[in-house]
Short mmCIF file of C-alpha atoms and ligand atoms in Angstrom, two decimals:
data_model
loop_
_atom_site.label_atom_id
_atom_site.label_comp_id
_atom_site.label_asym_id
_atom_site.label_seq_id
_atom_site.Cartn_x
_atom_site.Cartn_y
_atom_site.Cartn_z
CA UNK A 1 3.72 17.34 -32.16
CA UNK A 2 2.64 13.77 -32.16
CA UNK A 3 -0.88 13.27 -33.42
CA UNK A 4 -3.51 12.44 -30.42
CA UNK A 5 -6.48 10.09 -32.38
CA UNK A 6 -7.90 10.47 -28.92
CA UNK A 7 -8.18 14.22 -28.54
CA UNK A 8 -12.01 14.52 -28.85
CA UNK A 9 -12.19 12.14 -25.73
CA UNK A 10 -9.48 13.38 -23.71
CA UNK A 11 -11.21 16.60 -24.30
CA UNK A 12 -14.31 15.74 -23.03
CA UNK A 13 -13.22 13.49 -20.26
CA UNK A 14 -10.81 15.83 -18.82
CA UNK A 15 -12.86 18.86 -19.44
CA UNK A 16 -15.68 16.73 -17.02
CA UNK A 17 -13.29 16.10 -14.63
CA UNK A 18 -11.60 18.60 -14.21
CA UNK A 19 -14.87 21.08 -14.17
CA UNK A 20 -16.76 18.52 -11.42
CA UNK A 21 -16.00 18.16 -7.63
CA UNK A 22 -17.56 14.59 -7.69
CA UNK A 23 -13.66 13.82 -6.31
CA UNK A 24 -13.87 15.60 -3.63
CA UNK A 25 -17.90 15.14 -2.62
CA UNK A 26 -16.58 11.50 -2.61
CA UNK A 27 -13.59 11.86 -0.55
CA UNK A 28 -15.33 13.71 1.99
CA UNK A 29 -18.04 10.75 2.62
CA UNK A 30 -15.12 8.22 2.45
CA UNK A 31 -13.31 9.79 4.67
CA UNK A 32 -15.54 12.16 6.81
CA UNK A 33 -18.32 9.67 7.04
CA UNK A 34 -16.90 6.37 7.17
CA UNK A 35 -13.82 6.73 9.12
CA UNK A 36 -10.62 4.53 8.58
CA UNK A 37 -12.10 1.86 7.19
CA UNK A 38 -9.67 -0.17 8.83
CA UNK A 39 -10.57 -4.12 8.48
CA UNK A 40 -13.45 -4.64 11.13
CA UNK A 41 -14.56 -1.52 11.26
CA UNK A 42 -18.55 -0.47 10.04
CA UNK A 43 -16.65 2.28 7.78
CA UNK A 44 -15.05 -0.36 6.21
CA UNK A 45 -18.53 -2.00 5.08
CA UNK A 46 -20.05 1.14 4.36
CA UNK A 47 -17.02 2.30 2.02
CA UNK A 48 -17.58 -1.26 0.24
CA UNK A 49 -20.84 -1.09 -0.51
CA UNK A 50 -20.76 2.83 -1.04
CA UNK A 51 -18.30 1.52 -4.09
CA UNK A 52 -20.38 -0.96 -5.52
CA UNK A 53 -23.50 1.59 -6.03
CA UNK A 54 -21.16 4.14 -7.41
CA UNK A 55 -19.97 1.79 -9.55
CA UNK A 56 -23.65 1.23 -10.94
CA UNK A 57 -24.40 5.10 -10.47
CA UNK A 58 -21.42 5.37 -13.22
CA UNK A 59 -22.72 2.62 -15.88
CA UNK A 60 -20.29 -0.02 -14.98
CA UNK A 61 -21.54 -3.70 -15.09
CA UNK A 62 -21.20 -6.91 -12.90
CA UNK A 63 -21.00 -4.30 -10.05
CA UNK A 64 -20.53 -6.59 -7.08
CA UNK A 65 -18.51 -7.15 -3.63
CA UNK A 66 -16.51 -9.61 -3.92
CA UNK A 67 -16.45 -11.49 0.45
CA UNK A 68 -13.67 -13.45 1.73
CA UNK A 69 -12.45 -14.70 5.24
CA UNK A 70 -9.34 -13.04 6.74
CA UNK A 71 -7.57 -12.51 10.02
CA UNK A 72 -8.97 -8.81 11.77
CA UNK A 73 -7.05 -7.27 14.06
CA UNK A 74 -8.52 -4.69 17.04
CA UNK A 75 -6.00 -3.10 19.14
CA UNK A 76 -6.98 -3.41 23.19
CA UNK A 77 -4.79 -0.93 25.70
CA UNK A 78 -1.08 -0.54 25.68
CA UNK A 79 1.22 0.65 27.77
CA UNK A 80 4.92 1.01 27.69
CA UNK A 81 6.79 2.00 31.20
CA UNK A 82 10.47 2.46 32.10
CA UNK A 83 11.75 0.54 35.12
CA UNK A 84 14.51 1.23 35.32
CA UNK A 85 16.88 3.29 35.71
CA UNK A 86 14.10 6.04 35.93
CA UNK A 87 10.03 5.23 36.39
CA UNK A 88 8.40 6.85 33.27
CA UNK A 89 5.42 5.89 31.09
CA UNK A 90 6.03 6.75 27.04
CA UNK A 91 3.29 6.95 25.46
CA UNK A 92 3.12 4.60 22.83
CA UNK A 93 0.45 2.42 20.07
CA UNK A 94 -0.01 -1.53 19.68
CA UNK A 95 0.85 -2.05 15.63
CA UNK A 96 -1.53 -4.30 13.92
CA UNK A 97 -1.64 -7.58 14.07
CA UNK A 98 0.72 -7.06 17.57
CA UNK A 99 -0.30 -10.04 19.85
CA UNK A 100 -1.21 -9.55 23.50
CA UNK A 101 1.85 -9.53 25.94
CA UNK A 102 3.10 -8.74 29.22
CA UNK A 103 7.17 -8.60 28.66
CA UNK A 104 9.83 -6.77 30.67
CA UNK A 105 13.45 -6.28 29.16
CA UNK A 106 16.70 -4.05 28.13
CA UNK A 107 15.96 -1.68 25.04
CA UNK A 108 18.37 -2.04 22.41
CA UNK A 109 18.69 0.95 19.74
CA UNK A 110 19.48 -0.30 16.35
CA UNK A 111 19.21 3.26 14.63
CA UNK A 112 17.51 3.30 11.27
CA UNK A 113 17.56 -0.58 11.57
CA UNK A 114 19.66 -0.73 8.32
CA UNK A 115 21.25 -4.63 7.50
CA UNK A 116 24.24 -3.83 8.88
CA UNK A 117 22.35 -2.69 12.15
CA UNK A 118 21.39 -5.55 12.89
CA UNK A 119 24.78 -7.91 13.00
CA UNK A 120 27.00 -6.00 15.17
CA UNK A 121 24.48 -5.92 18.19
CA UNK A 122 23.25 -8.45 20.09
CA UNK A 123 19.44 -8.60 20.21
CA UNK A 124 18.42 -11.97 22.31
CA UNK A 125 16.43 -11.58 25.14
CA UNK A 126 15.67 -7.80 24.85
CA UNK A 127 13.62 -4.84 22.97
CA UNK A 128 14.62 -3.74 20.11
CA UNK A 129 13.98 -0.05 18.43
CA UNK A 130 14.24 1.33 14.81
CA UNK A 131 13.56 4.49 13.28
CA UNK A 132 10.99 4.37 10.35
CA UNK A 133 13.78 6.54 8.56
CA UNK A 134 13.97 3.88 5.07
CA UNK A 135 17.42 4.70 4.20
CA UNK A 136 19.85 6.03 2.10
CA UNK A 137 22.60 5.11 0.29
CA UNK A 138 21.82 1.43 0.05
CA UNK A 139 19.97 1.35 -3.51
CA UNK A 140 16.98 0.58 -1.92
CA UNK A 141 14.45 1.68 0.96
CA UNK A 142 14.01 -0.74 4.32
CA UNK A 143 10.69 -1.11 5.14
CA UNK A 144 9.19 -1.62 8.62
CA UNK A 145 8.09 -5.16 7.80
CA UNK A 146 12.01 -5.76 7.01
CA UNK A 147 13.04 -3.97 10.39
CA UNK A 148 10.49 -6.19 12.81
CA UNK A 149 11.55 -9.30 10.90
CA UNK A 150 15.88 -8.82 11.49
CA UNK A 151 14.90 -8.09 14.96
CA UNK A 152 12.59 -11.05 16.03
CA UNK A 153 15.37 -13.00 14.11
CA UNK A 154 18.44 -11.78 15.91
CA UNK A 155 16.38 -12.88 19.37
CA UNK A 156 14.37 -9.59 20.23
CA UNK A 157 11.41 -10.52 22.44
CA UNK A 158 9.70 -6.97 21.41
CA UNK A 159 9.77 -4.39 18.73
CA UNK A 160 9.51 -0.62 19.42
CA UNK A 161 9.13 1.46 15.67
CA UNK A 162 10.27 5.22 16.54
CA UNK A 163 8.80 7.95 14.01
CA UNK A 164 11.55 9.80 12.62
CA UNK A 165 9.43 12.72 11.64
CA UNK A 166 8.96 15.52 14.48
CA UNK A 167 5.43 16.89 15.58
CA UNK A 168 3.40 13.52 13.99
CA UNK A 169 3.25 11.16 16.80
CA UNK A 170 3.70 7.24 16.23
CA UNK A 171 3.46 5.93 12.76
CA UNK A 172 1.49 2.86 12.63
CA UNK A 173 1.58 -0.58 9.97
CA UNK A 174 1.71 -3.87 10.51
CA UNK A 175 4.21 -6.67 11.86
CA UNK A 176 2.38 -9.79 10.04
CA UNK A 177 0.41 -10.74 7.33
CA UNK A 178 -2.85 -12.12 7.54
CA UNK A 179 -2.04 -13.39 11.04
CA UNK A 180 -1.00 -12.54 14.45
CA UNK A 181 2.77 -11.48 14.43
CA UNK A 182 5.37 -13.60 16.38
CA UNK A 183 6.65 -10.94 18.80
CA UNK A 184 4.55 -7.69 19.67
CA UNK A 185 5.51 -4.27 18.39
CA UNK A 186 4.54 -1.10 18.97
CA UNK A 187 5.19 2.38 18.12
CA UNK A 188 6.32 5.90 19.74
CA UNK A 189 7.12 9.66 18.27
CA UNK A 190 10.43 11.08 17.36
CA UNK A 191 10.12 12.93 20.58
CA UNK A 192 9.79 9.95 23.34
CA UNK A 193 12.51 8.13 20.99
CA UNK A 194 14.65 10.88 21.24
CA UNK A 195 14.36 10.49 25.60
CA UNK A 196 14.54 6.73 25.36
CA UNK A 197 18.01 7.08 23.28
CA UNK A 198 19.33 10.09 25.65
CA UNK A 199 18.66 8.03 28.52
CA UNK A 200 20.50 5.20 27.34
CA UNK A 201 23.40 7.87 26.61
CA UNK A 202 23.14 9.42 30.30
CA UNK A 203 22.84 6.60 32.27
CA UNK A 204 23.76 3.41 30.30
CA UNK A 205 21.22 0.42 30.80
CA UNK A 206 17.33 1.26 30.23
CA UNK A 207 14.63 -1.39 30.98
CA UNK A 208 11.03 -1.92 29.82
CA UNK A 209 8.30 -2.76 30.52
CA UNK A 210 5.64 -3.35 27.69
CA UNK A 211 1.82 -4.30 28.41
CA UNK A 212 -0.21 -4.95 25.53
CA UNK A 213 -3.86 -6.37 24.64
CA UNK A 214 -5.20 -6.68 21.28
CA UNK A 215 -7.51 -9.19 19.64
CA UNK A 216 -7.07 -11.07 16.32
CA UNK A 217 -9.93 -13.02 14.69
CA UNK A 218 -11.79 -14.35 11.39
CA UNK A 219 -14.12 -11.81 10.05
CA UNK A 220 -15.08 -10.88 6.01
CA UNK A 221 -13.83 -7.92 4.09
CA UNK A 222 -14.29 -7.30 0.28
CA UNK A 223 -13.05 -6.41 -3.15
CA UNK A 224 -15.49 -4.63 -5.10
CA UNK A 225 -15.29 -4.99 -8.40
CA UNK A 226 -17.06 -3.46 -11.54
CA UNK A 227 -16.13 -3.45 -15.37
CA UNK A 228 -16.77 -1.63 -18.66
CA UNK A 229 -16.92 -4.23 -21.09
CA UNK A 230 -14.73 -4.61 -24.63
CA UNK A 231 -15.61 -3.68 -27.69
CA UNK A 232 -13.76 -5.58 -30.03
CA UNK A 233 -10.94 -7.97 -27.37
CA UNK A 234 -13.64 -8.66 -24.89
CA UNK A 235 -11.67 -11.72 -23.29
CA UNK A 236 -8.61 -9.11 -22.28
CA UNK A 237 -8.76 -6.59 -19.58
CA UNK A 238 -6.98 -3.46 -18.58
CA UNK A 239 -7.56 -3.46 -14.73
CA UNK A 240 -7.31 -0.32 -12.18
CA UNK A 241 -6.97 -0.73 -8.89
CA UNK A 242 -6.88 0.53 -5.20
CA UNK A 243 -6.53 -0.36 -1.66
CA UNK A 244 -9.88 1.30 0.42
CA UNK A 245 -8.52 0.43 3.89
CA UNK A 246 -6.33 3.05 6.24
CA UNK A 247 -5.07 2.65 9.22
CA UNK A 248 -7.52 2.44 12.47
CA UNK A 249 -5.47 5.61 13.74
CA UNK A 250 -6.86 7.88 10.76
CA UNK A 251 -8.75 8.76 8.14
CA UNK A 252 -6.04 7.17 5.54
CA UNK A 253 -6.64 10.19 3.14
CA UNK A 254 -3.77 10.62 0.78
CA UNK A 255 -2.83 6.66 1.48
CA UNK A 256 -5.01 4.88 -0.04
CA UNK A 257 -8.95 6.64 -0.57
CA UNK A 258 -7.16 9.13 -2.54
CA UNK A 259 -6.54 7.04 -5.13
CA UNK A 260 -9.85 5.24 -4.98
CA UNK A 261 -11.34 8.68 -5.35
CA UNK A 262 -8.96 9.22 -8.33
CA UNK A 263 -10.49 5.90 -9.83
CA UNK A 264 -13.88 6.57 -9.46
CA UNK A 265 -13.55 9.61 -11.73
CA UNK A 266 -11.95 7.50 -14.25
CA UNK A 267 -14.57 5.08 -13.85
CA UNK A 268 -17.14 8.20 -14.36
CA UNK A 269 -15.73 9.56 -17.58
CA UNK A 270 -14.65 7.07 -18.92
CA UNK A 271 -18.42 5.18 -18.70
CA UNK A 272 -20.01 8.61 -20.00
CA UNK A 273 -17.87 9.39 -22.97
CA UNK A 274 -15.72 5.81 -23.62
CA UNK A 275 -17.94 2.66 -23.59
CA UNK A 276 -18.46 1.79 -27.02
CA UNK A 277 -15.03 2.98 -28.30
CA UNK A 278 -12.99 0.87 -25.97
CA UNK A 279 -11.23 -2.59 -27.75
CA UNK A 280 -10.73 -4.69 -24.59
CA UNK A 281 -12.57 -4.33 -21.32
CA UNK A 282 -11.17 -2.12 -18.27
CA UNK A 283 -11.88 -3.86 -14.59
CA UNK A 284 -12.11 -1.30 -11.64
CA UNK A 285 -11.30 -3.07 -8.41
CA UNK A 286 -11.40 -1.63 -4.87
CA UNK A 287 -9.12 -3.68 -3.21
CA UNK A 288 -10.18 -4.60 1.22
CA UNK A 289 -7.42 -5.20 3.75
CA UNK A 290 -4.30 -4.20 2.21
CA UNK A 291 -2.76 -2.35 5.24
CA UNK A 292 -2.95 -5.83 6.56
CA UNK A 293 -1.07 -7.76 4.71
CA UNK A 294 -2.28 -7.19 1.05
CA UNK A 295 -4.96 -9.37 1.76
CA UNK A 296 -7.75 -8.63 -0.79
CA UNK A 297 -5.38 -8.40 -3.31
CA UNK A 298 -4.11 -11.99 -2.90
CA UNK A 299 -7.39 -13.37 -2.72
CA UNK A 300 -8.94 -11.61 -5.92
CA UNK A 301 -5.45 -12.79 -7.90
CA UNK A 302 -6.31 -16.24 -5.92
CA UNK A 303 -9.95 -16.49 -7.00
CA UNK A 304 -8.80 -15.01 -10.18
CA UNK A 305 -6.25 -17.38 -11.47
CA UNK A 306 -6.92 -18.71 -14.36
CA UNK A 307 -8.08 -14.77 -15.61
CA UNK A 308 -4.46 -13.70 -15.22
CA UNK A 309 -3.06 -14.12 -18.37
CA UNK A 310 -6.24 -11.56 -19.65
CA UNK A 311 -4.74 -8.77 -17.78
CA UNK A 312 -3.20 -6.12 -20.42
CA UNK A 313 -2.22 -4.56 -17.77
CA UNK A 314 -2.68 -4.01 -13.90
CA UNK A 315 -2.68 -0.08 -12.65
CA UNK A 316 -2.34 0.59 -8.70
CA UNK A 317 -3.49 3.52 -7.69
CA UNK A 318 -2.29 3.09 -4.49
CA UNK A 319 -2.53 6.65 -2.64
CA UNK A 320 -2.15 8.43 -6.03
CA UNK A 321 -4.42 11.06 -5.77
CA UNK A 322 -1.52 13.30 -3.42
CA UNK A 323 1.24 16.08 -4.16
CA UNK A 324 3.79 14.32 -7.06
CA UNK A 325 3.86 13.92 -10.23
CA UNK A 326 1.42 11.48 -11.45
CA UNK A 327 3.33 9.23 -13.64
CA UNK A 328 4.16 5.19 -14.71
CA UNK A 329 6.33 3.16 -12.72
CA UNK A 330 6.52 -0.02 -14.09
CA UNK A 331 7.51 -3.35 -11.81
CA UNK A 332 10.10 -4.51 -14.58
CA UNK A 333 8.43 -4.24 -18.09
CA UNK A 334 10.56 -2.24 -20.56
CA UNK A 335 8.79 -4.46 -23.13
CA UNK A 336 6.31 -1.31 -22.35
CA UNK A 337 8.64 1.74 -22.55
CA UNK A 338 7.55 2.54 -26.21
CA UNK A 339 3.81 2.27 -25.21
CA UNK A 340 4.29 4.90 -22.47
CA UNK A 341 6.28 7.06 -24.46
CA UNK A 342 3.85 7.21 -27.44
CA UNK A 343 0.67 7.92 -24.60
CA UNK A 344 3.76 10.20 -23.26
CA UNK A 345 3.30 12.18 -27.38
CA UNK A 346 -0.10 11.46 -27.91
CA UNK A 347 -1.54 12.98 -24.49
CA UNK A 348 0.69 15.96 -24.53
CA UNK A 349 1.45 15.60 -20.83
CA UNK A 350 4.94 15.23 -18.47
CA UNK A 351 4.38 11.76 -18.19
CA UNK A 352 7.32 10.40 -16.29
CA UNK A 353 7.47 6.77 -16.76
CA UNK A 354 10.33 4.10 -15.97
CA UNK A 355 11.18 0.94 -13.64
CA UNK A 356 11.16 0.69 -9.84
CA UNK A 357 9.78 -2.73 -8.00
CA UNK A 358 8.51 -2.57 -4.64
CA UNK A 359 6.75 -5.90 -2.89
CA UNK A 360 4.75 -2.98 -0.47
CA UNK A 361 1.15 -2.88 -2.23
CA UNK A 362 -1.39 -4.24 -4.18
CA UNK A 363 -0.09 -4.81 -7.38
CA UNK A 364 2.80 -7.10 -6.33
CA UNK A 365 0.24 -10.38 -5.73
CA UNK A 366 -0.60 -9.76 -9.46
CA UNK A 367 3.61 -9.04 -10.31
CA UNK A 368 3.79 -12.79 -8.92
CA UNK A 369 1.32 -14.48 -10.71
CA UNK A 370 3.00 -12.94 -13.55
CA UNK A 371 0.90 -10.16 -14.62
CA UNK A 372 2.16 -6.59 -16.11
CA UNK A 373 1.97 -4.12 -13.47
CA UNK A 374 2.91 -0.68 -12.72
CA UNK A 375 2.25 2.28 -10.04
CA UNK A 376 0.80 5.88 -10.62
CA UNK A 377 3.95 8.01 -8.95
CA UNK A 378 7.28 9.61 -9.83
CA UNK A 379 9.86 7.13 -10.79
CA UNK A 380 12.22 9.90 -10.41
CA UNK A 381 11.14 11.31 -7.05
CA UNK A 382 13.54 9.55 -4.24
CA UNK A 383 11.65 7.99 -0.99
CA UNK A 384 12.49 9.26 2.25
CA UNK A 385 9.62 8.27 4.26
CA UNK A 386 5.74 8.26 4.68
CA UNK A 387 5.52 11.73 6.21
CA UNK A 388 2.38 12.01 7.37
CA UNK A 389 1.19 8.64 5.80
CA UNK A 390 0.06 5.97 8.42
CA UNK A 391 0.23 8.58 11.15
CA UNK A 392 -2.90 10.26 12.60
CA UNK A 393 -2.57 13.11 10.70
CA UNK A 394 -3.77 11.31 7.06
CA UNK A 395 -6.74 13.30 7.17
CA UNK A 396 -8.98 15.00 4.19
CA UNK A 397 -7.49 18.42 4.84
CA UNK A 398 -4.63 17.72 2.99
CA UNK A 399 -5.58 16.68 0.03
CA UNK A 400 -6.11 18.94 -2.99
CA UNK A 401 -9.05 19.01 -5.64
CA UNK A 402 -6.46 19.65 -8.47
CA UNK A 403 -4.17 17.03 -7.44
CA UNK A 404 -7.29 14.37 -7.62
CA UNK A 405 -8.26 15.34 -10.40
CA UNK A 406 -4.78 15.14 -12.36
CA UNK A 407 -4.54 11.66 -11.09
CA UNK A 408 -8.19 10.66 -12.42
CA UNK A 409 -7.10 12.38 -15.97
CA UNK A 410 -3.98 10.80 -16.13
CA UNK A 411 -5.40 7.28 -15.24
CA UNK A 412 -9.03 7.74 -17.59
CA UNK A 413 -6.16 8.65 -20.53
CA UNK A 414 -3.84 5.91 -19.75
CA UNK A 415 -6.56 3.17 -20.01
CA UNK A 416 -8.11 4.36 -22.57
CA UNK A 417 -5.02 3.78 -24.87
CA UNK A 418 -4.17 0.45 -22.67
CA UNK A 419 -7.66 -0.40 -24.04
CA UNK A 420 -7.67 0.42 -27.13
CA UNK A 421 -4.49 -0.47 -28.14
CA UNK A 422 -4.45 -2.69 -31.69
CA UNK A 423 -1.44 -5.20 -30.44
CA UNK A 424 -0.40 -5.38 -26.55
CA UNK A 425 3.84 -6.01 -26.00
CA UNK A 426 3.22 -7.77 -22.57
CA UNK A 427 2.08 -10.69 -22.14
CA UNK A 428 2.09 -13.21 -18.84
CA UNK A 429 5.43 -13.95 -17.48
CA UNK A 430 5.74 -17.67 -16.26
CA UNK A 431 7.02 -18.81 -12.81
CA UNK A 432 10.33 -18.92 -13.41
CA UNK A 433 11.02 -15.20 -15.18
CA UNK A 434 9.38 -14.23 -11.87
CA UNK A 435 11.37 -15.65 -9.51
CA UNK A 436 14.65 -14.89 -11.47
CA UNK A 437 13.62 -10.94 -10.95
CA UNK A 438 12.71 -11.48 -7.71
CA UNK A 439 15.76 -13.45 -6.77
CA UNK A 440 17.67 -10.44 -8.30
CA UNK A 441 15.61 -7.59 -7.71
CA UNK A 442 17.21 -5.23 -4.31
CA UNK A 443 13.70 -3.71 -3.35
CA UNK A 444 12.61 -7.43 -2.81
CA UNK A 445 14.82 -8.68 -0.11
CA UNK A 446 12.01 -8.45 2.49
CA UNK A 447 11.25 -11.61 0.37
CA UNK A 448 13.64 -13.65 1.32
CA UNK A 449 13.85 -11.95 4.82
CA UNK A 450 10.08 -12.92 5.65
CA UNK A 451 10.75 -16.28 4.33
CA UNK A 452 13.66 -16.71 7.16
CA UNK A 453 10.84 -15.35 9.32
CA UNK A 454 8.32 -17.74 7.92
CA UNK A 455 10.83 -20.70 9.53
CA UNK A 456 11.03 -19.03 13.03
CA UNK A 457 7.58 -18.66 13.05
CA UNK A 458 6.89 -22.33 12.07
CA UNK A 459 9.56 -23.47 14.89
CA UNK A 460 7.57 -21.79 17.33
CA UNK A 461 3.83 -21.94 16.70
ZN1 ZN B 501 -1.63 2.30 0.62
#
């Protein structure tokens, strides 16, 4: 057995966690108490600033909110009606960032809304539906964002996102970034998909009607940021983050507060038994908006610039505190494969660890600028959809004490050693590395798909 010269504080930091339901006390006010904390919401303030004092509660420093401007988005009523060749209503939701629009046209199906999907059919002028099934087969997963975007560039004046899960209504997320989206879309359950695509079987032609009204404006959100200062390299950081927004149509349990809750453990212990034996500093950021469009993370990496090249390393926590194995995926650092396997020895654990990119969360604005990142998840586990995630059904009940608490043990112990180790193998990757990757990199063609997007949208605002 490898030797651990951390075992007295993994004791005593796992021993607190795992014998305290802080996690859960938390996740019940987060979630129970403040709501979605969807962008605009008063839940979403409350959560904030209910991070901030914890922070202090805890014994970390600099405990602030960090405010910036972004685009909010409130969904207004929405209706979606057959015309033709039956008179039905289908019960359906607005997805954020969905403009308002009155639109009548032919639904087209495009099935899982794979690539090939999209060329053989002929989109202009009509409504186009996907399943939020992301794949198989193809290397990779298709993401909603990916979906929309083929379909408002192949001419589709409306976007309908059908769940492909049975019994969990419409899933939700958003069409845009940081802005209102160029076409609306909207989403329905496997169930009213399942009519819509029988009728089109039964009787050939189907039009829609779609009436939506939602409201997009400037308001503030935050990241909230506190820090355990270095001992020995106090200009370099290890830094943990989450996202603290759900979606407005739940409580966003499992995805994200989950894996704020799991931080705010780590933050705990790690305070009470770690401060004065850590080398560098660890940064604990609670990251506003990201449902959205990523938002807070690109503005603390914005405001943050010139701090990047500090970052050991950047940890997303991203929903981490659900069912899975709570392990290390990296975004394309083998240079950090030996570090992981020796915390892998040292912590006597099932650490899986390995490489998978994905451009979906909070740590990619920091994978552009350069910085190391990585994931808590299963690098082995294959994706086959959200489940439950960004439905209505996100809520606290599902989550488990023991599952919180192995992702706040495994995070507390991975810092710890990110923070204390003597020499660090990563260091900033310039401009050009990144782009190469992401020129390369399968996961990331929503990159260049939203940048074709980005020029349709320019032509037409
Ligand atoms: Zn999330």
């Amino acid at each position: 057995m490898a030797e651990n010269p951390f075992l007295e504080l993994d004791r005593k930091m796992v021993g607190d966690i795992h014998t305290s339901s802080e996690a859960m006390e938390n996740m019940e006010i987060l979630c129970d108490d403040f709501g979605s904390r969807f962008g605009g919401t008063a839940g979403e303030r409350q959560a904030a600033t209910f991070f901030r004092d914890k922070y202090k509660e805890y014994g970390l420093s600099k405990a602030r909110m960090e405010p910036y401007k972004y685009a909010s988005w409130a969904r207004g009523e929405t209706t979606l009606e057959i015309v033709s060749p039956v008179q039905h209503e289908i019960p359906c939701i607005a997805l954020p960032y969905c403009p308002s629009a009155r639109l009548e046209a032919e639904l087209i199906d495009v099935k899982d809304g794979m690539p090939g999907d999209f060329e053989v059919r002929k989109l202009r002028g009509k409504i186009v539906m996907a399943t939020s099934f992301p794949g198989r087969g193809l290397g990779r997963s298709v993401h909603r964002s990916e979906k929309y975007a083929r379909s408002a560039l192949g001419g589709g004046i409306g976007f309908i996102f059908m769940n492909h899960y049975e019994g969990l209504g419409p899933a939700t997320g958003s069409i845009a970034n940081n802005r209102e989206a160029l076409i609306p879309g909207i989403s329905i359950s496997k169930e009213w998909g399942e009519y819509l695509l029988r009728l089109v079987r039964r009787k050939g032609k189907v039009r829609l009607k779609l009436r939506t009204r939602n409201r997009t404006r400037t308001r503030t959100s935050w990241n909230v940021v506190g820090e355990l200062p270095g001992n020995r390299n106090s200009d370099r950081w290890a830094v943990i983050g989450c996202h603290y927004d759900g979606h407005d149509i739940s409580q966003g349990a499992h995805d994200p507060v989950s894996g704020m809750a799991a931080i705010l453990e780590a933050a705990r212990v790690l305070s009470a038994y770690a401060a004065d034996r850590i080398g560098c500093g660890i940064r604990f950021i609670a990251f506003g908006t990201e449902e959205i469009g990523l938002i807070g993370a690109k503005e603390y990496v914005k405001a943050h610039l010139e701090e990047m090249g500090q970052i050991r390393l950047m940890l997303n926590m991203d929903a981490a505190g659900g069912a899975g194995r709570k392990g290390i995926v990296m975004h394309h650092w083998p240079v950090l494969d030996d570090f992981f396997e020796g915390a892998r020895e040292q912590m006597a654990y099932d650490l899986p660890y390995g490489q998978r990119l994905s451009a979906f969360s909070d740590h990619f604005p920091f994978f552009e600028a350069g910085v190391p990142t990585a994931s808590m998840g299963d690098v082995e586990a294959t994706f086959s959809g959200r489940g439950f995630g960004h439905t209505a059904f996100d809520t606290l009940d599902k989550i488990k004490l023991s599952n919180l608490r192995e992702a706040a043990s495994v995070a507390c112990r991975v810092l710890l050693r990110v923070a204390c180790a003597e020499k660090w193998p990563a260091r900033l990757r310039s401009k050009r590395v990144v782009e190469r990757i992401t020129k390369k990199e399968p996961n990331l063609e929503i990159v260049k798909v939203e940048a074709e997007l980005e020029k349709l949208y320019r032509r037409k605002r």
